[in-house]
Tab-separated table of C-alpha atoms in Angstrom:
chain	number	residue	atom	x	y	z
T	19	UNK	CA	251.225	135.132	233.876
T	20	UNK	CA	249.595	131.916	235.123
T	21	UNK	CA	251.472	129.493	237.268
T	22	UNK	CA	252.454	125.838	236.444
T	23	UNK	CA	249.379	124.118	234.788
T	24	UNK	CA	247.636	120.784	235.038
T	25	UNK	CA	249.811	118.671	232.955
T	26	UNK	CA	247.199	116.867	230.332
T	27	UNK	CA	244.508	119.789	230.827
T	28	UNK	CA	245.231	123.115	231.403
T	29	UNK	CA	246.981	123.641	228.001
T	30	UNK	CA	250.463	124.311	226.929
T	31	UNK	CA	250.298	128.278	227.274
T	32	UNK	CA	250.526	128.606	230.792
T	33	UNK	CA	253.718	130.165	231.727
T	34	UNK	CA	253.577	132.471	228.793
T	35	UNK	CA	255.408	135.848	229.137
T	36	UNK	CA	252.978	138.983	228.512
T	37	UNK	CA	254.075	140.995	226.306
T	38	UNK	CA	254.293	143.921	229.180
T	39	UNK	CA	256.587	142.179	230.853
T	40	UNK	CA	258.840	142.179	227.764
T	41	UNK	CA	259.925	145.464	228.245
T	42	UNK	CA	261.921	144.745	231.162
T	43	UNK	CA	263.952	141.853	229.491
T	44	UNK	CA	267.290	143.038	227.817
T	45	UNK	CA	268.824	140.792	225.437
T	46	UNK	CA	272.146	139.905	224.947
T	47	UNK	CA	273.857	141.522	222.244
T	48	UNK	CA	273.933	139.962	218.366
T	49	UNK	CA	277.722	138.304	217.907
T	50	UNK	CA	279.524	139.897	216.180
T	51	UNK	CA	280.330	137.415	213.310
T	52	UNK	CA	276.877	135.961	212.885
T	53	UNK	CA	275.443	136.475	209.820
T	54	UNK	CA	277.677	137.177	207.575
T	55	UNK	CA	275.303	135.911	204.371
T	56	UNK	CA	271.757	135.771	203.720
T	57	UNK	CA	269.128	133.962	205.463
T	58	UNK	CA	266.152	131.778	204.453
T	59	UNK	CA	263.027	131.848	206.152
T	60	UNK	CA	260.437	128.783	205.661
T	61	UNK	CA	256.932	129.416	205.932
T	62	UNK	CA	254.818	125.896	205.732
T	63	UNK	CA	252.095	127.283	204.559
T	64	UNK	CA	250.872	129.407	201.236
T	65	UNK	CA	251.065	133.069	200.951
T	66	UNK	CA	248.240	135.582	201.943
T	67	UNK	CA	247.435	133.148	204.875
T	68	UNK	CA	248.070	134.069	208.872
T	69	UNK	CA	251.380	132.356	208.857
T	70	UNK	CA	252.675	133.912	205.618
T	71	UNK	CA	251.681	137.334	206.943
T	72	UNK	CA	253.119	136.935	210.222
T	73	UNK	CA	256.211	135.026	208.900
T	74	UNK	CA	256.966	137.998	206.861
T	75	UNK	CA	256.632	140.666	209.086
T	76	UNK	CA	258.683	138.625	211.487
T	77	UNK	CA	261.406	138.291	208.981
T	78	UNK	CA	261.314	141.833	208.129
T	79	UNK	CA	262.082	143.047	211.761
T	80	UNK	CA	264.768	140.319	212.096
T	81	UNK	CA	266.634	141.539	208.880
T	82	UNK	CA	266.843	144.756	210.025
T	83	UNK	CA	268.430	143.060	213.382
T	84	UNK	CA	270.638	140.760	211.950
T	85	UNK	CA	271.823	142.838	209.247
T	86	UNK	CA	271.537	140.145	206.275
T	87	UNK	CA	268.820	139.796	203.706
T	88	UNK	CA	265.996	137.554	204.624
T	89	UNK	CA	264.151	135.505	201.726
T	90	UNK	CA	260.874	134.321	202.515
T	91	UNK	CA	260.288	130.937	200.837
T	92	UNK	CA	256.925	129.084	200.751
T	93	UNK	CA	257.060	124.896	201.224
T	94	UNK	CA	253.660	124.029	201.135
T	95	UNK	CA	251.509	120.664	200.783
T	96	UNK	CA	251.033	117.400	202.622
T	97	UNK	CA	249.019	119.350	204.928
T	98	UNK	CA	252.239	121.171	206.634
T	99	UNK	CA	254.610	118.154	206.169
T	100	UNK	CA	256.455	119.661	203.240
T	101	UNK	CA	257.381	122.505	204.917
T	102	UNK	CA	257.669	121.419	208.565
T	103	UNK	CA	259.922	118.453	207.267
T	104	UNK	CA	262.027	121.108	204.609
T	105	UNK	CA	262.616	123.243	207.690
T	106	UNK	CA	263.940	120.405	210.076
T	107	UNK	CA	265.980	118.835	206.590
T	108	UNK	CA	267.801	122.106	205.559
T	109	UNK	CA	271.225	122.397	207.031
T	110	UNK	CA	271.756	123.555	210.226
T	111	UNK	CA	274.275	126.050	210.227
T	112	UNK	CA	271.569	128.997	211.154
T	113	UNK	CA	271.146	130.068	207.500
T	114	UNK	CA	268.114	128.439	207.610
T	115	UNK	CA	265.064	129.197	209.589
T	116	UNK	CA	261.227	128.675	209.866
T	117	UNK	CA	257.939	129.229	211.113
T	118	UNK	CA	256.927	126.330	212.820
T	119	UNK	CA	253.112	125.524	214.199
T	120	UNK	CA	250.530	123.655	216.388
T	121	UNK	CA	250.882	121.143	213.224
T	122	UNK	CA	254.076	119.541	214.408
T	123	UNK	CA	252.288	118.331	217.776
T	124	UNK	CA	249.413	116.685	215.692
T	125	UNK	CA	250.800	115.584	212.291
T	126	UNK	CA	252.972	112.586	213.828
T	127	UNK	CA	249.541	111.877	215.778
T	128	UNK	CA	247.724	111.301	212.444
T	129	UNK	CA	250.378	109.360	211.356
T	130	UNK	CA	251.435	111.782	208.072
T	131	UNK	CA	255.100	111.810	208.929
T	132	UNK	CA	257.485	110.769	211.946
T	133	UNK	CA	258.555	114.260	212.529
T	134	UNK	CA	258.228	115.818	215.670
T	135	UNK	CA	259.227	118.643	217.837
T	136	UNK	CA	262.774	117.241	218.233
T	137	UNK	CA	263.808	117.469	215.270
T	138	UNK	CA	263.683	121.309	215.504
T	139	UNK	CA	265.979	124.419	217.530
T	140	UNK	CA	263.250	126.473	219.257
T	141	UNK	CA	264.331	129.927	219.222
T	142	UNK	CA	261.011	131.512	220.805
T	143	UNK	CA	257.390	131.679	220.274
T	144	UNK	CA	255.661	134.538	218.797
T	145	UNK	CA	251.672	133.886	218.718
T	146	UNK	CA	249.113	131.900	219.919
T	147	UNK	CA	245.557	131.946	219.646
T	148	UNK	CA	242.488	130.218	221.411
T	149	UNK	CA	239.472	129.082	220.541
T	150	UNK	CA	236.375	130.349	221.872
T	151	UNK	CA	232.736	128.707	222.457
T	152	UNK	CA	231.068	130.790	220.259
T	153	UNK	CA	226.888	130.903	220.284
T	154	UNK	CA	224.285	132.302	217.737
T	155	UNK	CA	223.177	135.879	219.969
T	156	UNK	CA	219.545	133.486	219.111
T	157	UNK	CA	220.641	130.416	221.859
T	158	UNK	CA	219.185	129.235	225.166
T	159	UNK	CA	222.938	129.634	226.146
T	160	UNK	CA	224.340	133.056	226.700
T	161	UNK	CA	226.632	132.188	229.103
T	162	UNK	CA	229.359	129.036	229.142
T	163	UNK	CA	228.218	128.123	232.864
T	164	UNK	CA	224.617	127.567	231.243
T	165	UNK	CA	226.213	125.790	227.953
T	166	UNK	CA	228.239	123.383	230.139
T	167	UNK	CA	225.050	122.275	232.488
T	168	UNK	CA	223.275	121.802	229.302
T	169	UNK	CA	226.383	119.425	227.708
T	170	UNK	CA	227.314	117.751	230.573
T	171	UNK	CA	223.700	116.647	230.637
T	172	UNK	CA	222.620	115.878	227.290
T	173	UNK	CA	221.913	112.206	225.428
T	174	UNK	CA	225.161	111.971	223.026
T	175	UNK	CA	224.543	113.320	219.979
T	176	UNK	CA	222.076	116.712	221.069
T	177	UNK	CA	224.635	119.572	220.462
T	178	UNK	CA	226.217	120.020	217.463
T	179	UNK	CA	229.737	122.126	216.732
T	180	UNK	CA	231.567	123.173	213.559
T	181	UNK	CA	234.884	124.898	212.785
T	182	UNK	CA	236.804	123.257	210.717
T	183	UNK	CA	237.454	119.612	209.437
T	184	UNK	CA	237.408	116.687	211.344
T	185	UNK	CA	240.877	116.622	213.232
T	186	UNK	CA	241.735	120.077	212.989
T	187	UNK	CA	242.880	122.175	215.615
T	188	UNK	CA	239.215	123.361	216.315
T	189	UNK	CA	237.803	119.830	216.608
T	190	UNK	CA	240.624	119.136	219.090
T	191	UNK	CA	239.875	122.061	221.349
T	192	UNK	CA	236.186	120.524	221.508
T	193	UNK	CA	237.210	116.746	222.033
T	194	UNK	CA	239.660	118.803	224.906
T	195	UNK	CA	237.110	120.529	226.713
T	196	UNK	CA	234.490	117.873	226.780
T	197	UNK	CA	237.215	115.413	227.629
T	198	UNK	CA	237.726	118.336	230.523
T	199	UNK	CA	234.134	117.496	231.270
T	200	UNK	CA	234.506	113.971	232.042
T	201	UNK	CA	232.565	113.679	228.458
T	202	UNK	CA	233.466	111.121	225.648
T	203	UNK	CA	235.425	113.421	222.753
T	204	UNK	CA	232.340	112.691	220.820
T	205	UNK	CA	229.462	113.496	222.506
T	206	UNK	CA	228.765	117.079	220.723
T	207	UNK	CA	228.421	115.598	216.959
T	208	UNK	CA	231.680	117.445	215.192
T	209	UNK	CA	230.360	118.947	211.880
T	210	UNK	CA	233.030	119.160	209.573
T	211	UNK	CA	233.395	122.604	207.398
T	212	UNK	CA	235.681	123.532	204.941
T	213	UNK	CA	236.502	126.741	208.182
T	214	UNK	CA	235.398	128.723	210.302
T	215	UNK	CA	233.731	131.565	207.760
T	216	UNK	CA	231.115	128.635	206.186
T	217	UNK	CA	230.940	127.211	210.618
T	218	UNK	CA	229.989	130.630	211.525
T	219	UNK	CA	226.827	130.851	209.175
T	220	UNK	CA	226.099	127.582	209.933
T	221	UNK	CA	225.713	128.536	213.452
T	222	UNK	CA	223.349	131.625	212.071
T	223	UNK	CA	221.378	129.624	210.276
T	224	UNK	CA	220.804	127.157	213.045
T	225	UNK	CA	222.753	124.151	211.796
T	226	UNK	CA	225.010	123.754	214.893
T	227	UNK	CA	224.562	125.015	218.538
T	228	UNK	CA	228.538	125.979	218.975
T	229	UNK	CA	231.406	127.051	216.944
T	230	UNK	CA	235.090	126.464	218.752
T	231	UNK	CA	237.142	128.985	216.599
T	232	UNK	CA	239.344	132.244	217.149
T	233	UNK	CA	238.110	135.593	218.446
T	234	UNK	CA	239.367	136.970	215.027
T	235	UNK	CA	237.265	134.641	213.064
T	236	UNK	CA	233.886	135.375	214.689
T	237	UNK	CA	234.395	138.871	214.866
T	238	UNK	CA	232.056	139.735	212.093
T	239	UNK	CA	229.193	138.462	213.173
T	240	UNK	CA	229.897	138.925	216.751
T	241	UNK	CA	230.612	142.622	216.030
T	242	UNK	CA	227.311	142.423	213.389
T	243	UNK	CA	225.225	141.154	216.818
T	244	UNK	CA	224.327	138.000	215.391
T	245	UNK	CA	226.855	135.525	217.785
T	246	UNK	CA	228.150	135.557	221.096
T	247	UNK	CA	231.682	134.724	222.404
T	248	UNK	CA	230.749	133.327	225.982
T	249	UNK	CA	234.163	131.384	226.648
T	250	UNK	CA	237.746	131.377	225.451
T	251	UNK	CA	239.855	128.354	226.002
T	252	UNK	CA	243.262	130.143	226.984
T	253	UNK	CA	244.829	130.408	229.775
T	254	UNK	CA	244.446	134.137	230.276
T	255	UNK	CA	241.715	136.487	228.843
T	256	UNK	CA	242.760	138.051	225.400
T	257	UNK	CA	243.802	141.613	225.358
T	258	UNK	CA	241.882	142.605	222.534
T	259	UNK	CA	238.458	140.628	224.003
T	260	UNK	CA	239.111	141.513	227.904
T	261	UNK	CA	235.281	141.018	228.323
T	262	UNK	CA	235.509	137.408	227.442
T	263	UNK	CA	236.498	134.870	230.587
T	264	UNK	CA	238.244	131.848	229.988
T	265	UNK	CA	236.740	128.486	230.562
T	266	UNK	CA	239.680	128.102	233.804
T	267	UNK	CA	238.477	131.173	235.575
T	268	UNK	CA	235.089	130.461	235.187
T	269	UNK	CA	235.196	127.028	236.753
T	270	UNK	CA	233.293	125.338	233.901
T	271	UNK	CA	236.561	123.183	232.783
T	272	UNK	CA	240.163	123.080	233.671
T	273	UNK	CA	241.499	122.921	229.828
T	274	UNK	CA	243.577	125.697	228.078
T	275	UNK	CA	244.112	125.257	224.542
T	276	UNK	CA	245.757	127.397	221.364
T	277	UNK	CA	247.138	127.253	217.699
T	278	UNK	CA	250.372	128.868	217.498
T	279	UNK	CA	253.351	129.996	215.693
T	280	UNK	CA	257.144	130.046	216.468
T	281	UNK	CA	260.574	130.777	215.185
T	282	UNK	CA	262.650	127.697	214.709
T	283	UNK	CA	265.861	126.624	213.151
T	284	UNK	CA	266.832	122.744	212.363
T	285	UNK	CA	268.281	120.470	215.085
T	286	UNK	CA	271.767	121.000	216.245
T	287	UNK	CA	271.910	125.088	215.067
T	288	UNK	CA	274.661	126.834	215.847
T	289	UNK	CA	274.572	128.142	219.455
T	290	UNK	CA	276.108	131.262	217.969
T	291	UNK	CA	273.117	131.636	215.474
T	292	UNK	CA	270.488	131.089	218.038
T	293	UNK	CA	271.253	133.290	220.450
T	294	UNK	CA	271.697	135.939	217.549
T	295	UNK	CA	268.106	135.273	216.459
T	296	UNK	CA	266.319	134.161	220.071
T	297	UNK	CA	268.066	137.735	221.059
T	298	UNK	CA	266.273	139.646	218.286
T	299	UNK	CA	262.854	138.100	218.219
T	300	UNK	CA	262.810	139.157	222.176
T	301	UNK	CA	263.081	142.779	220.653
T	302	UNK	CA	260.829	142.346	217.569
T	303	UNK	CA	257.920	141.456	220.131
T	304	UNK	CA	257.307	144.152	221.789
T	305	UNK	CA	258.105	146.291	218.796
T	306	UNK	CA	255.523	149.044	218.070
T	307	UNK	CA	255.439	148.119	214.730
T	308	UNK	CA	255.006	144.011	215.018
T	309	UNK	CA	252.578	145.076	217.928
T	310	UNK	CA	250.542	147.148	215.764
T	311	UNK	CA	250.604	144.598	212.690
T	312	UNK	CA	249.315	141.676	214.879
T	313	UNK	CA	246.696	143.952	216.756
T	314	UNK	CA	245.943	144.860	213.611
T	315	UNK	CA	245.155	141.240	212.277
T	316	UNK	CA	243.167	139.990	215.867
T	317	UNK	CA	246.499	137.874	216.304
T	318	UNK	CA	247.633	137.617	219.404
T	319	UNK	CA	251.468	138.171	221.151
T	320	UNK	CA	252.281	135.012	222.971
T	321	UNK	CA	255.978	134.995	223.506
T	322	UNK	CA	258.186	132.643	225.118
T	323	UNK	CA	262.112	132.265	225.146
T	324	UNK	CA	263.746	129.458	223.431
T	325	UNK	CA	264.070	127.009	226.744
T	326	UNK	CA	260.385	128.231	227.357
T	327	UNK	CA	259.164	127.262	223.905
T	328	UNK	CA	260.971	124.071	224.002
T	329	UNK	CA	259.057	123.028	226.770
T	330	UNK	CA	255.829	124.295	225.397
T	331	UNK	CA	255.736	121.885	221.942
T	332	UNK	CA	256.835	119.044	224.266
T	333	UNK	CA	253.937	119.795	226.358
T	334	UNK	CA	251.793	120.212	223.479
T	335	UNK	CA	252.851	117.003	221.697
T	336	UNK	CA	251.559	115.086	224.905
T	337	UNK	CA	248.071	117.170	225.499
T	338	UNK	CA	247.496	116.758	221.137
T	339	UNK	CA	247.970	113.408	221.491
T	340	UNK	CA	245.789	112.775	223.902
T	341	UNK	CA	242.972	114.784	223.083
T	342	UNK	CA	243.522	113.040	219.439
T	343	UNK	CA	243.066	109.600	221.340
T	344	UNK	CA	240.079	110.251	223.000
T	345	UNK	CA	238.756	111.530	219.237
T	346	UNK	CA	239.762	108.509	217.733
T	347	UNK	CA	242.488	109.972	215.252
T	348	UNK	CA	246.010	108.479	216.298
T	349	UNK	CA	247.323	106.586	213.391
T	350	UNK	CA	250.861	105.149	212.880
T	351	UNK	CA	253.416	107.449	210.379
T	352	UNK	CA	253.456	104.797	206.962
């Protein structure tokens, strides 16, 4: 566990329980009365996708818990607004749940709705992934300490990156870590790609010099020898890629970054309800079978209790809209 973290730069995962020391934490027990009918789960996003899966398996677990059917229901659109704002709308009586993500700390940013974190009950975070710096196995830079001399002293405009579109996540981890770098968010010319599958073979081909996605997207052609992960911009190594150092321990920027996913309900739930459901997802964490799933998948187990995660999509509504400043993307909600 990493202490207390720069507040704009070293990312909002520091503090982050591993999920060893899980073991050791013993809930309190479910109440007794709480739930007595079925509960809905909201996933903002379509199914077959990360979130779907992981919303699902999450909600399987908890039903078992809780003791009450739980229905999975998909609100998608608007770019996550539909079902970020159908979570935070439904009544809040803790019948009514969702899986909420990195989203909420940007969409407000780009001015797409005038939701934000507050308008949610965090009841504990289950995931987070960072981004890595990610070069063709072909570059002049097989290590981030080389990369980052190189960057830092580049004309504007020499390096290239890709990952996703312009303003998601991915850009923002690379307007972050040059930002880190004293660098205008723009100096490495953002590519934008429809994700990280068509940003990785642009990197193989030789379009781009970096890729800023997760380990579990550049697996195959890392695994296929063909790209290199030389960095990863968390704020502890990965479990599943212990070989690759993070950009903090390295020295070559303070800046800690991640997309994520937690369990929330609507504002004002039922004290009763959340500590029913904060209580269970402590156990569903560290349960062999959620363990194995998200191994499974490259995702990885980032939990944090509910005052925890609170403080976490505070923190990451400031660093998102800062690094969105600096890339030129803050807009006013219409």
């Amino acid at each position: 566990m990493t202490d207390s973290y720069n507040t704009s730069r070293r990312g909002f995962l520091a503090g982050a329980a591993s999920v060893s020391a899980l073991g050791l934490m013993a809930g309190p027990a479910l109440a007794a009365d709480y739930p007595t009918r079925p509960v809905t789960m909201i996933v903002p996003w379509g199914a077959g996708g990360g979130t779907d899966a992981t919303g699902r398996m999450i909600s399987a677990l908890l039903e078992r818990r809780l003791g009450q059917p739980i229905t999975v229901v998909n609100r998608t659109g608007g770019a996550g607004v539909i079902g970020h704002s159908a979570i935070a709308t439904a009544p809040a009586d803790g019948y009514n749940l969702g899986v909420v993500t990195v989203e909420i700390a940007m969409m407000h940013h780009l001015g797409l709705t005038q939701l934000t974190h507050e308008d949610y009950t965090p009841l504990g975070l289950m995931n987070a992934d960072s981004p890595a710096i990610t070069v063709s196995s072909n570059s002049d830079y097989q290590d981030i300490d080389s990369l980052t001399e190189a960057v830092v002293n580049s004309e504007p405009g020499t390096f290239k990156a890709s990952g996703t579109s312009q303003g998601g996540i991915w850009h923002l981890a690379l307007v972050g870590w040059l930002q880190s770098l004293g660098l205008d968010g723009n100096h490495v010319i953002w590519v934008p790609s429809e994700g990280s599958a068509p940003a990785m073979q642009d990197l193989i081909a030789g379009g781009i010099d970096l890729v800023t996605v997760s380990l579990g997207e550049t697996k195959a052609m890392v695994d296929a020898g063909r790209a290199v992960n030389i960095a990863l911009m968390g704020s502890e190594r990965a479990s599943s890629h212990p070989d690759v150092p993070t950009l903090i321990e390295t020295g070559a920027a303070d800046f800690a970054l991640a997309t994520w996913r937690g369990i929330c309900g609507p504002k004002d739930m039922p004290q009763e309800a959340a500590d029913a459901v904060s209580a269970a997802l402590a156990e569903i964490v560290v349960d062999p079978e959620f363990v194995e799933f998200m191994n499974g998948r490259g995702f990885n187990i980032s939990y944090l209790d509910p005052a925890a995660h609170a403080q976490m999509m505070a923190d990451a509504d400031a660093q998102m809209g800062e690094t969105m400043a600096a890339a030129g993307l803050i807009k006013q909600p219409g």
